[in-house]
Amino acid sequence: MPKFQGVVKISGDPVGGDDLSRLGYAQGTTKQRGNSITYVQQGWGGFRYEINVRWRQINQSTIEGVWSISSQYPDKKIAPMASAITQRALQSQYSNAYASHALWWRNFWDRSAIHIPDTLLEKQWYMEQYKFGSASRQGAPPISLQAVWTADNGRIPPWKGDYHHDLNTQLSYWPCYSANHLEDGMAYLDHLDANKANYKRYTKMYFGKGGLAVPGVTTLDGTEMGGWIQYSLSPTVSSWLAQHYYLQWRYSMDRKFLKNRAYPWIKDVAVFLENITIKDENGFRKLPISSSPEINDNDLSAWFFQDTNYDQALMKSTFKMASELAAELGLKNEAAHWKKISGEFDGFALTPNDELMFSPTLAYNQSHRHFSHMMAIHPLGLIRWEDGPKSQRIIKNSIHLLDSIGPDYWCGYSYAWLANMKARAKDGEGAAKALQIFAKAFCSVNSFHLNGDQTKSGYSKFQYRPFTLEGNFAFAAGLQEMLIQSYAGFIAIMPALPATWNNVSFENLRTDGAFLVSAKKENGITSFIKIKSEKGGHCVVQTDIPVNQVKILCRSLPKITRGKDGKTYIEVETISGEVVSISNSAG
């Protein structure tokens, strides 16, 4: 058991972690009664946890054992004790428990699948799916920095193993939408909603405003933990979280969720941002003071008197989402109000070469792990490749600047995020390369993301080993972006593949609009696309199947056209439960 007593050794190192004795807990107690051992540890403020192990002799060569952990908080409903859980569990046979376990995972793996020629990336993707299924389930806490894999090394885990909302939790839930794991992704939003009252307390206490802000670094119950104030107490944290409510709505089209959870969260964030922003001398809405994670670290220069592209992108996104969702609910006045405010912000800060800057006073001039200045490209999609030459120039030049300044101070998750952006730029070769570097250089033998370059191959000057999960899940999302995209109003089939990937297929990837999509490319030719419409509605598919080779089976009359980009666009009105089949007559 961990020793919470002894000489307190304070290292002040958030990466390596301080000694557990710094917590100051009294040493826990261990008791054995017959075939059961229980460890009880008292924590701070009345918190305690219990670990229980229980076993039985099956025959001379076999013992069956079960274990459980339970936590108790003084101000919360009493949870079942670990000892009671193991007592019930041991009454069932191992074979029954295994059957239930196997069924859960069989259902999980049936949700989606991919098949690509790059075996390194394919294996890593399946490992990330396994991690997600293990670490995020409704009724349990969402994914933290290390989730259920905190090292048993007698130390506080890297960065306290807490909830970091300036990148880490958000990246951790990127893949759940298109990988068709919405239910497991709800653990994140359930956690946020459960802590909403605490967030509102913080909002009023710290900012003195109504609405909803969220601390950038929090405990399990959402209480602020502090840290570098520019990011741990940033006013736009709740805006980035708001996008996950929006994505859950768009990928599920669950109107009950829209009305009762998505719009209320996004509206509360919009109310807060309206309250805290001011108009400058040119009439543009802005924050009184701004920052961009984690540019200039904890230095005074990390503050900006003009909005950073990070803050501005998040605020624009919030008001855009609020207007769209209010209109969807028939709230015309609210929709008009949020739309008006969304138009009161200045444009993004760009260099003369159309590269996104940190802020109007600071260009991207340093290698940095956090691409916060490029939020408008990904994940927010405010600057989209599909919007034409101007947007494409901004995207290409901003990514080129990242590459040219180099990865000296990137972490593994930086490569995973870069892959997502390169996929949005339709650069399949670049996306695959970034993912390959991540998998080869920034993962342990057990597939966990270690923030530094483990190969010492020049991919980063960081060569340390702190383990955090967001890089793993951002990797999965990046590969999914290569296979399918739906943020631009249509479903793009395999929009960012390397030229050498001639044989690719996937099953049941989910898209905006609640469509489940399967597709196959054989010998470089897209041969088959299947779309299941869960909720009905207008469906537009972009494919490389030539117009005159499209064969389609669907209920309504489809519209098939050739776009200016040379791609084929297939439009279909679907009903709930309908399956649309598209094939290539030449294949």
Coordinates of C-alpha atoms in Angstrom, one line a residue:
M1 CA 0.0 0.0 0.0
P2 CA 1.2 3.6 -0.6
K3 CA 3.0 5.2 2.3
F4 CA 1.5 8.5 3.1
Q5 CA 3.8 9.2 6.0
G6 CA 7.5 9.8 6.4
V7 CA 9.9 12.6 5.5
V8 CA 8.2 15.1 3.3
K9 CA 10.4 15.6 0.2
I10 CA 9.1 18.6 -1.9
S11 CA 10.5 18.6 -5.4
G12 CA 8.2 21.2 -6.9
D13 CA 8.3 19.1 -10.0
P14 CA 4.8 18.8 -11.6
V15 CA 6.2 16.3 -14.1
G16 CA 7.9 13.8 -11.8
G17 CA 5.5 14.4 -9.0
D18 CA 6.1 15.0 -5.3
D19 CA 6.3 12.2 -2.7
L20 CA 3.0 11.0 -1.5
S21 CA 4.0 11.8 2.0
R22 CA 3.4 15.5 1.1
L23 CA -0.3 14.8 1.3
G24 CA 0.0 14.4 5.0
Y25 CA -2.5 11.5 5.3
A26 CA -2.4 9.2 8.3
Q27 CA -1.2 5.7 7.3
G28 CA -4.1 3.5 6.3
T29 CA -5.2 0.4 8.1
T30 CA -5.2 -3.2 6.8
K31 CA -7.5 -5.9 8.3
Q32 CA -7.9 -9.5 7.3
R33 CA -11.0 -11.5 8.2
G34 CA -11.0 -15.0 6.9
N35 CA -10.8 -14.9 3.1
S36 CA -11.0 -11.1 2.9
I37 CA -8.4 -8.3 3.3
T38 CA -9.5 -4.6 3.5
Y39 CA -7.4 -1.5 3.3
V40 CA -9.0 1.8 4.5
Q41 CA -7.3 5.1 3.8
Q42 CA -8.5 8.4 5.4
G43 CA -7.9 11.4 3.1
W44 CA -8.5 15.2 3.4
G45 CA -11.7 16.7 4.6
G46 CA -13.5 13.5 5.5
F47 CA -12.8 11.7 2.2
R48 CA -11.8 8.1 2.5
Y49 CA -11.4 5.1 0.2
E50 CA -11.5 1.4 0.7
I51 CA -9.8 -1.4 -1.2
N52 CA -11.1 -5.0 -0.6
V53 CA -9.8 -8.3 -1.9
R54 CA -11.8 -11.5 -1.4
W55 CA -11.2 -15.0 -2.6
R56 CA -12.4 -18.6 -2.3
Q57 CA -10.8 -22.0 -2.9
I58 CA -12.3 -23.8 -5.9
N59 CA -10.2 -26.9 -5.8
Q60 CA -6.6 -27.8 -4.8
S61 CA -5.1 -25.9 -7.7
T62 CA -7.6 -23.0 -8.2
I63 CA -8.5 -19.9 -6.3
E64 CA -11.0 -17.4 -7.5
G65 CA -10.5 -13.8 -6.3
V66 CA -12.3 -10.5 -6.7
W67 CA -11.3 -6.9 -5.7
S68 CA -12.9 -3.6 -5.6
I69 CA -12.3 0.1 -4.6
S70 CA -14.9 2.4 -3.2
S71 CA -14.7 6.1 -2.2
Q72 CA -16.8 8.0 0.3
Y73 CA -17.2 11.8 0.5
P74 CA -18.8 13.5 3.5
D75 CA -21.2 15.6 1.5
K76 CA -22.3 13.0 -1.0
K77 CA -24.6 10.0 -1.1
I78 CA -23.0 7.0 0.5
A79 CA -21.6 4.6 -2.1
P80 CA -21.6 0.8 -1.8
M81 CA -18.5 -0.3 0.2
A82 CA -15.9 -2.3 -1.7
S83 CA -16.2 -5.1 0.8
A84 CA -19.9 -5.4 0.1
I85 CA -19.3 -5.3 -3.7
T86 CA -16.8 -8.2 -3.5
Q87 CA -19.0 -10.2 -1.3
R88 CA -21.8 -10.1 -3.9
A89 CA -19.4 -10.6 -6.8
L90 CA -17.9 -13.7 -5.3
Q91 CA -21.3 -15.4 -5.1
S92 CA -21.2 -15.5 -8.9
Q93 CA -18.9 -17.8 -10.8
Y94 CA -15.9 -16.5 -12.7
S95 CA -17.4 -17.9 -15.9
N96 CA -20.5 -15.7 -15.4
A97 CA -18.4 -12.6 -14.8
Y98 CA -16.2 -13.3 -17.8
A99 CA -19.3 -13.8 -20.0
S100 CA -20.6 -10.4 -19.0
H101 CA -17.2 -8.8 -19.6
A102 CA -16.8 -10.5 -23.0
L103 CA -20.3 -9.4 -24.1
W104 CA -19.5 -5.7 -23.2
W105 CA -16.3 -5.7 -25.2
R106 CA -17.9 -7.6 -28.1
N107 CA -20.6 -4.8 -28.3
F108 CA -17.9 -2.2 -28.0
W109 CA -15.8 -3.6 -30.9
D110 CA -18.9 -3.9 -33.0
R111 CA -19.4 -0.1 -32.9
S112 CA -16.7 0.6 -35.6
A113 CA -13.7 -0.8 -37.3
I114 CA -11.0 0.3 -39.7
H115 CA -8.6 -1.5 -42.1
I116 CA -5.6 0.3 -43.5
P117 CA -2.3 -0.8 -45.1
D118 CA -0.2 0.9 -42.5
T119 CA 0.0 -1.8 -39.8
L120 CA 1.7 0.5 -37.2
L121 CA -1.1 3.0 -37.4
E122 CA -3.9 0.5 -37.5
K123 CA -2.6 -1.3 -34.4
Q124 CA -2.1 2.0 -32.5
W125 CA -5.7 3.0 -33.4
Y126 CA -7.1 -0.2 -32.0
M127 CA -5.0 0.2 -28.8
E128 CA -6.5 3.7 -28.5
Q129 CA -10.0 2.3 -28.8
Y130 CA -9.3 -0.2 -26.1
K131 CA -8.0 2.6 -23.8
F132 CA -11.1 4.7 -24.5
G133 CA -13.4 1.8 -23.6
S134 CA -11.5 1.1 -20.5
A135 CA -11.3 4.7 -19.2
S136 CA -14.6 6.3 -20.2
R137 CA -17.9 4.8 -19.2
Q138 CA -21.1 6.4 -18.0
G139 CA -21.5 6.3 -14.3
A140 CA -17.7 6.7 -13.7
P141 CA -15.4 9.7 -13.8
P142 CA -14.3 10.8 -17.3
I143 CA -10.7 10.5 -18.6
S144 CA -8.2 12.5 -16.5
L145 CA -4.5 12.9 -17.4
Q146 CA -3.7 9.3 -16.6
A147 CA -7.2 7.9 -16.0
V148 CA -7.1 4.4 -14.4
W149 CA -3.4 3.9 -15.2
T150 CA -1.8 6.0 -12.5
A151 CA 1.6 4.6 -11.7
D152 CA 2.0 2.9 -8.4
N153 CA 5.4 4.5 -7.7
G154 CA 4.8 6.2 -4.3
R155 CA 4.6 9.6 -6.0
I156 CA 1.8 12.0 -6.9
P157 CA 1.2 11.5 -10.6
P158 CA 2.4 14.0 -13.3
W159 CA 0.5 17.3 -13.0
K160 CA -1.4 15.7 -10.1
G161 CA -3.4 13.5 -12.4
D162 CA -6.1 16.1 -12.4
Y163 CA -8.6 17.5 -15.0
H164 CA -6.8 19.9 -17.3
H165 CA -9.3 21.7 -19.5
D166 CA -6.9 23.8 -21.6
L167 CA -6.2 20.9 -23.9
N168 CA -6.1 17.5 -22.2
T169 CA -9.7 16.5 -21.6
Q170 CA -10.8 18.0 -24.8
L171 CA -8.3 16.1 -26.9
S172 CA -9.2 12.9 -25.0
Y173 CA -12.8 13.0 -26.3
W174 CA -12.1 14.0 -29.9
P175 CA -12.3 10.4 -31.2
C176 CA -15.6 9.3 -29.6
Y177 CA -17.8 11.0 -32.1
S178 CA -16.7 9.6 -35.5
A179 CA -15.6 6.3 -33.9
N180 CA -19.3 5.8 -32.8
H181 CA -18.8 5.8 -29.1
L182 CA -21.2 8.5 -28.1
E183 CA -22.5 6.7 -25.1
D184 CA -19.0 6.3 -23.6
G185 CA -18.3 9.9 -24.5
M186 CA -21.2 11.0 -22.4
A187 CA -19.1 10.3 -19.2
Y188 CA -17.4 13.6 -20.0
L189 CA -20.6 15.7 -20.3
D190 CA -22.2 13.9 -17.3
H191 CA -19.2 15.0 -15.3
L192 CA -19.4 18.6 -16.5
D193 CA -23.2 18.8 -15.9
A194 CA -22.8 17.3 -12.4
N195 CA -20.3 20.0 -11.5
K196 CA -22.2 22.9 -13.1
A197 CA -23.4 24.5 -9.8
N198 CA -19.8 24.5 -8.6
Y199 CA -18.6 26.1 -11.9
K200 CA -21.2 28.8 -11.5
R201 CA -20.0 29.5 -7.9
Y202 CA -16.5 29.9 -9.3
T203 CA -17.8 32.1 -12.2
K204 CA -19.5 34.5 -9.7
M205 CA -16.7 34.4 -7.2
Y206 CA -13.7 34.8 -9.5
F207 CA -15.1 36.9 -12.4
G208 CA -18.0 38.6 -10.6
K209 CA -20.3 37.8 -13.6
G210 CA -23.3 35.6 -14.4
G211 CA -23.2 32.8 -16.8
L212 CA -20.8 29.9 -17.0
A213 CA -17.0 29.7 -16.8
V214 CA -15.0 26.6 -15.9
P215 CA -11.6 26.5 -14.3
G216 CA -8.8 25.2 -16.5
V217 CA -7.5 22.9 -13.8
T218 CA -10.0 21.2 -11.5
T219 CA -10.6 18.5 -8.9
L220 CA -13.1 15.7 -9.4
D221 CA -15.9 17.9 -8.2
G222 CA -14.9 20.8 -10.5
T223 CA -13.3 23.0 -7.9
E224 CA -10.5 25.2 -9.2
M225 CA -6.9 24.0 -8.3
G226 CA -4.9 26.9 -9.6
G227 CA -1.6 26.8 -11.5
W228 CA -0.5 29.2 -14.2
I229 CA -3.3 31.7 -13.9
Q230 CA -3.4 32.6 -17.6
Y231 CA -4.7 29.1 -18.4
S232 CA -5.9 27.6 -15.1
L233 CA -8.4 30.5 -14.7
S234 CA -8.9 31.4 -18.4
P235 CA -12.4 32.9 -19.2
T236 CA -12.7 30.8 -22.4
V237 CA -12.2 27.3 -21.0
S238 CA -16.0 26.7 -20.9
S239 CA -16.1 27.7 -24.6
W240 CA -13.9 24.8 -25.6
L241 CA -15.9 22.4 -23.5
A242 CA -19.1 23.8 -25.2
Q243 CA -17.9 22.4 -28.5
H244 CA -18.2 18.8 -27.1
Y245 CA -21.9 19.5 -26.2
Y246 CA -22.4 20.7 -29.8
L247 CA -20.6 17.6 -31.3
Q248 CA -22.7 15.3 -29.1
W249 CA -25.8 16.9 -30.5
R250 CA -24.7 17.0 -34.1
Y251 CA -23.5 13.4 -34.1
S252 CA -26.6 12.0 -32.3
M253 CA -29.3 14.5 -33.4
D254 CA -30.9 13.8 -30.0
R255 CA -33.4 16.6 -29.6
K256 CA -33.9 15.9 -25.9
F257 CA -30.2 16.3 -25.4
L258 CA -30.2 19.5 -27.5
K259 CA -33.0 21.1 -25.4
N260 CA -32.1 19.9 -22.0
R261 CA -28.3 19.9 -22.0
A262 CA -26.5 21.2 -25.1
Y263 CA -28.2 24.5 -25.6
P264 CA -28.4 25.3 -21.8
W265 CA -24.7 24.8 -21.4
I266 CA -23.8 26.8 -24.6
K267 CA -26.2 29.5 -23.7
D268 CA -24.8 29.9 -20.2
V269 CA -21.3 30.2 -21.7
A270 CA -22.5 32.8 -24.2
V271 CA -24.2 34.8 -21.4
F272 CA -20.9 34.8 -19.5
L273 CA -18.9 35.9 -22.5
E274 CA -21.3 38.7 -23.3
N275 CA -21.1 39.9 -19.7
I276 CA -17.3 39.8 -19.5
T277 CA -16.4 41.3 -23.0
I278 CA -16.1 45.0 -23.7
K279 CA -16.1 47.1 -26.8
D280 CA -12.8 48.7 -27.9
E281 CA -12.3 52.0 -29.6
N282 CA -13.2 50.5 -33.0
G283 CA -16.4 48.9 -31.7
F284 CA -15.0 45.4 -31.6
R285 CA -16.0 43.1 -28.8
K286 CA -12.9 41.8 -26.8
L287 CA -11.8 40.5 -23.4
P288 CA -10.3 42.9 -20.9
I289 CA -7.1 40.7 -21.0
S290 CA -6.3 37.7 -23.1
S291 CA -3.9 34.7 -23.2
S292 CA -3.1 31.7 -25.4
P293 CA -2.2 28.3 -23.8
E294 CA 0.6 28.0 -23.0
I295 CA 2.5 30.7 -24.8
N296 CA 5.2 32.4 -22.8
D297 CA 4.4 30.0 -19.9
N298 CA 3.8 31.9 -16.6
D299 CA 5.6 35.0 -17.6
L300 CA 4.1 38.5 -17.6
S301 CA 4.4 38.5 -21.4
A302 CA 1.8 35.6 -21.4
W303 CA -0.9 38.3 -21.0
F304 CA -2.1 40.2 -24.1
F305 CA -4.2 43.4 -24.2
Q306 CA -5.6 42.4 -27.6
D307 CA -7.5 39.1 -28.0
T308 CA -5.4 36.2 -29.0
N309 CA -6.5 34.0 -31.9
Y310 CA -7.2 31.3 -29.3
D311 CA -9.6 33.3 -27.2
Q312 CA -11.2 35.0 -30.2
A313 CA -11.8 31.6 -32.0
L314 CA -13.4 30.2 -28.9
M315 CA -15.7 33.2 -28.4
K316 CA -16.7 33.3 -32.0
S317 CA -17.4 29.6 -32.0
T318 CA -19.6 29.9 -28.8
F319 CA -21.8 32.6 -30.2
K320 CA -22.1 30.8 -33.6
M321 CA -23.1 27.6 -31.9
A322 CA -25.5 29.4 -29.6
S323 CA -27.3 31.1 -32.5
E324 CA -27.5 27.8 -34.5
L325 CA -28.9 25.8 -31.6
A326 CA -31.4 28.5 -30.5
A327 CA -32.7 28.6 -34.1
E328 CA -33.0 24.8 -34.1
L329 CA -35.2 25.1 -31.0
G330 CA -37.3 27.8 -32.5
L331 CA -36.0 30.5 -30.2
K332 CA -35.8 33.2 -32.9
N333 CA -35.0 36.2 -30.6
E334 CA -32.2 34.4 -28.9
A335 CA -30.8 33.1 -32.2
A336 CA -30.8 36.7 -33.6
H337 CA -29.2 38.0 -30.4
W338 CA -26.3 35.5 -30.5
K339 CA -25.8 36.0 -34.2
K340 CA -25.5 39.8 -33.7
I341 CA -22.9 39.3 -31.0
S342 CA -20.9 36.8 -33.1
G343 CA -20.5 39.6 -35.7
E344 CA -19.0 42.0 -33.2
F345 CA -15.5 40.5 -33.1
D346 CA -12.5 41.5 -35.2
G347 CA -10.9 39.2 -37.7
F348 CA -8.2 36.8 -36.8
A349 CA -4.7 38.1 -36.5
L350 CA -2.7 37.2 -39.6
T351 CA 0.8 37.9 -40.8
P352 CA 1.2 39.6 -44.3
N353 CA 1.8 36.0 -45.5
D354 CA -1.6 34.9 -44.2
E355 CA -0.3 32.9 -41.3
L356 CA -2.2 32.7 -38.0
M357 CA -0.5 34.6 -35.2
F358 CA -0.7 34.2 -31.5
S359 CA -2.1 37.7 -31.2
P360 CA -2.1 40.9 -33.2
T361 CA 1.2 41.8 -31.5
L362 CA 3.0 38.4 -31.6
A363 CA 3.5 36.1 -34.6
Y364 CA 4.1 32.4 -34.3
N365 CA 7.9 32.8 -33.7
Q366 CA 8.8 29.8 -31.4
S367 CA 8.4 26.1 -31.4
H368 CA 5.6 25.3 -29.0
R369 CA 3.8 22.2 -28.0
H370 CA 0.3 23.8 -27.9
F371 CA -1.1 25.0 -31.3
S372 CA -3.6 27.2 -29.5
H373 CA -3.4 29.9 -32.1
M374 CA -4.7 27.5 -34.8
M375 CA -8.0 26.6 -33.0
A376 CA -9.9 28.3 -35.7
I377 CA -8.7 25.6 -38.2
H378 CA -9.0 22.6 -35.9
P379 CA -10.9 21.7 -33.9
L380 CA -13.4 24.6 -34.3
G381 CA -13.6 24.6 -38.1
L382 CA -14.1 28.4 -38.4
I383 CA -11.5 28.5 -41.1
R384 CA -12.3 25.6 -43.5
W385 CA -10.5 24.2 -46.5
E386 CA -13.9 24.1 -48.2
D387 CA -14.4 27.8 -48.0
G388 CA -12.1 28.5 -50.9
P389 CA -8.7 29.9 -51.8
K390 CA -8.3 32.5 -49.0
S391 CA -9.0 29.9 -46.3
Q392 CA -6.9 27.3 -48.0
R393 CA -4.0 29.8 -48.1
I394 CA -4.3 30.5 -44.4
I395 CA -4.5 26.8 -43.5
K396 CA -1.5 25.8 -45.8
N397 CA 0.7 28.7 -44.7
S398 CA -0.1 28.4 -41.0
I399 CA 0.8 24.6 -41.1
H400 CA 3.9 25.3 -43.2
L401 CA 5.0 27.8 -40.5
L402 CA 4.6 25.2 -37.8
D403 CA 6.8 22.8 -39.9
S404 CA 9.4 25.4 -40.8
I405 CA 10.0 26.6 -37.2
G406 CA 10.2 23.0 -36.2
P407 CA 9.3 20.6 -33.5
D408 CA 12.0 21.4 -30.9
Y409 CA 9.5 22.0 -28.1
W410 CA 6.6 19.8 -29.2
C411 CA 5.2 17.0 -27.2
G412 CA 3.7 13.8 -28.6
Y413 CA 0.2 15.2 -28.6
S414 CA 1.5 18.0 -30.8
Y415 CA 2.1 15.5 -33.6
A416 CA -1.3 14.0 -33.1
W417 CA -3.0 17.4 -33.3
L418 CA -0.9 18.2 -36.4
A419 CA -2.2 15.1 -38.1
N420 CA -5.8 16.3 -37.5
M421 CA -4.9 19.7 -39.1
K422 CA -3.1 18.1 -42.1
A423 CA -6.1 15.9 -42.6
R424 CA -8.3 19.0 -42.7
A425 CA -5.9 20.4 -45.3
K426 CA -6.4 17.1 -47.3
D427 CA -2.8 16.3 -46.9
G428 CA -2.9 12.5 -46.4
E429 CA 0.9 12.1 -46.7
G430 CA 1.5 14.7 -44.0
A431 CA -1.1 13.4 -41.7
A432 CA 0.2 9.8 -41.9
K433 CA 3.7 11.0 -41.3
A434 CA 2.8 12.9 -38.2
L435 CA 0.9 9.9 -36.8
Q436 CA 3.8 7.6 -37.6
I437 CA 6.2 9.8 -35.7
F438 CA 3.8 9.8 -32.8
A439 CA 3.5 6.0 -32.7
K440 CA 7.2 5.4 -33.2
A441 CA 8.8 8.1 -31.0
F442 CA 6.3 9.2 -28.4
C443 CA 4.7 5.9 -27.2
S444 CA 5.9 3.4 -24.7
V445 CA 6.0 -0.3 -25.6
N446 CA 2.6 -0.6 -24.0
S447 CA 1.3 2.1 -26.4
F448 CA 0.9 4.9 -23.7
H449 CA 1.8 8.4 -24.8
L450 CA 5.0 9.6 -23.2
N451 CA 5.3 13.4 -23.8
G452 CA 9.0 13.3 -24.9
D453 CA 10.8 11.8 -27.9
Q454 CA 11.8 8.3 -26.6
T455 CA 13.9 7.6 -29.7
K456 CA 16.1 10.8 -29.4
S457 CA 15.7 11.2 -33.1
G458 CA 15.3 14.9 -33.2
Y459 CA 11.5 14.9 -33.1
S460 CA 11.6 17.0 -30.0
K461 CA 14.1 18.3 -27.5
F462 CA 11.8 17.0 -24.8
Q463 CA 13.0 13.5 -24.0
Y464 CA 11.3 12.9 -20.7
R465 CA 8.7 10.3 -20.0
P466 CA 5.6 11.8 -18.3
F467 CA 2.5 9.8 -19.4
T468 CA -0.7 11.5 -20.4
L469 CA -3.6 10.1 -22.4
E470 CA -4.7 13.0 -24.6
G471 CA -2.0 12.3 -27.2
N472 CA -3.3 8.8 -27.6
F473 CA -6.9 9.9 -28.3
A474 CA -5.9 12.8 -30.5
F475 CA -4.0 10.2 -32.6
A476 CA -7.1 8.1 -33.0
A477 CA -9.1 11.2 -34.0
G478 CA -6.4 12.1 -36.6
L479 CA -6.6 8.8 -38.3
Q480 CA -10.4 9.0 -38.3
E481 CA -10.1 12.5 -39.9
M482 CA -8.1 10.9 -42.7
L483 CA -10.9 8.4 -43.3
I484 CA -14.0 10.5 -43.0
Q485 CA -15.0 14.2 -42.4
S486 CA -18.4 15.8 -42.0
Y487 CA -17.8 19.2 -40.5
A488 CA -18.4 21.1 -43.7
G489 CA -22.0 20.2 -44.4
F490 CA -21.3 16.9 -46.3
I491 CA -19.8 13.5 -45.7
A492 CA -16.3 13.3 -47.3
I493 CA -15.3 9.7 -47.9
M494 CA -11.6 9.1 -47.4
P495 CA -10.6 12.8 -47.9
A496 CA -7.0 12.6 -46.8
L497 CA -5.3 9.3 -47.7
P498 CA -1.7 8.9 -48.8
A499 CA -1.4 8.0 -52.5
T500 CA 0.0 4.6 -51.6
W501 CA -3.0 3.6 -49.5
N502 CA -4.8 1.7 -52.3
N503 CA -6.8 -0.8 -50.1
V504 CA -8.7 0.9 -47.3
S505 CA -12.0 0.2 -45.6
F506 CA -14.0 1.1 -42.5
E507 CA -17.3 0.1 -40.9
N508 CA -19.8 2.2 -39.0
L509 CA -17.9 5.5 -38.6
R510 CA -20.4 8.1 -37.4
T511 CA -20.9 11.6 -38.9
D512 CA -22.6 14.9 -38.3
G513 CA -26.3 14.3 -38.8
A514 CA -26.3 10.9 -37.1
F515 CA -25.3 8.8 -40.1
L516 CA -23.3 5.6 -39.8
V517 CA -21.0 5.1 -42.8
S518 CA -19.1 2.2 -44.1
A519 CA -16.8 2.4 -47.2
K520 CA -14.2 0.4 -49.2
K521 CA -11.4 1.3 -51.5
E522 CA -9.9 -1.5 -53.6
N523 CA -6.9 -1.2 -55.8
G524 CA -7.1 2.6 -55.5
I525 CA -10.8 2.7 -56.5
T526 CA -13.7 3.5 -54.2
S527 CA -16.0 0.6 -54.7
F528 CA -18.7 0.8 -52.1
I529 CA -20.3 3.2 -49.6
K530 CA -23.1 2.3 -47.2
I531 CA -24.9 4.9 -45.1
K532 CA -27.4 4.2 -42.4
S533 CA -29.5 7.2 -41.4
E534 CA -30.4 7.0 -37.7
K535 CA -32.7 10.0 -37.5
G536 CA -33.5 10.8 -41.2
G537 CA -32.7 14.0 -42.9
H538 CA -30.7 15.5 -45.8
C539 CA -27.5 13.6 -46.6
V540 CA -24.8 14.8 -48.9
V541 CA -21.9 12.5 -49.8
Q542 CA -18.6 13.6 -51.4
T543 CA -16.8 10.8 -53.2
D544 CA -14.2 10.2 -56.0
I545 CA -16.5 7.8 -57.8
P546 CA -17.1 9.4 -61.2
V547 CA -20.7 10.7 -61.7
N548 CA -21.4 8.3 -64.6
Q549 CA -20.2 5.3 -62.5
V550 CA -22.4 5.9 -59.5
K551 CA -24.9 3.2 -58.7
I552 CA -27.2 4.0 -55.8
L553 CA -30.1 2.2 -53.9
C554 CA -32.2 4.6 -51.9
R555 CA -35.8 5.4 -51.1
S556 CA -36.0 8.9 -52.8
L557 CA -34.7 10.3 -56.0
P558 CA -31.0 11.2 -55.5
K559 CA -29.3 14.2 -57.0
I560 CA -25.8 13.5 -58.4
T561 CA -23.5 16.3 -59.5
R562 CA -19.9 17.0 -60.2
G563 CA -18.4 19.8 -58.0
K564 CA -15.9 22.5 -58.9
D565 CA -13.3 20.4 -57.0
G566 CA -13.8 17.5 -59.4
K567 CA -15.5 15.4 -56.7
T568 CA -18.9 13.7 -57.1
Y569 CA -21.7 14.9 -54.7
I570 CA -24.6 12.7 -54.0
E571 CA -27.6 14.2 -52.2
V572 CA -30.4 12.1 -50.7
E573 CA -33.4 12.8 -48.5
T574 CA -33.4 9.9 -45.9
I575 CA -35.9 8.7 -43.3
S576 CA -35.0 7.2 -39.9
G577 CA -33.5 3.7 -40.2
E578 CA -33.0 3.9 -44.0
V579 CA -29.9 2.4 -45.5
V580 CA -28.4 4.0 -48.6
S581 CA -26.0 1.9 -50.8
I582 CA -23.7 3.4 -53.3
S583 CA -21.4 1.4 -55.5
N584 CA -19.0 2.0 -58.4
S585 CA -20.2 0.4 -61.7
A586 CA -16.6 0.2 -62.8
G587 CA -15.5 -1.7 -59.6

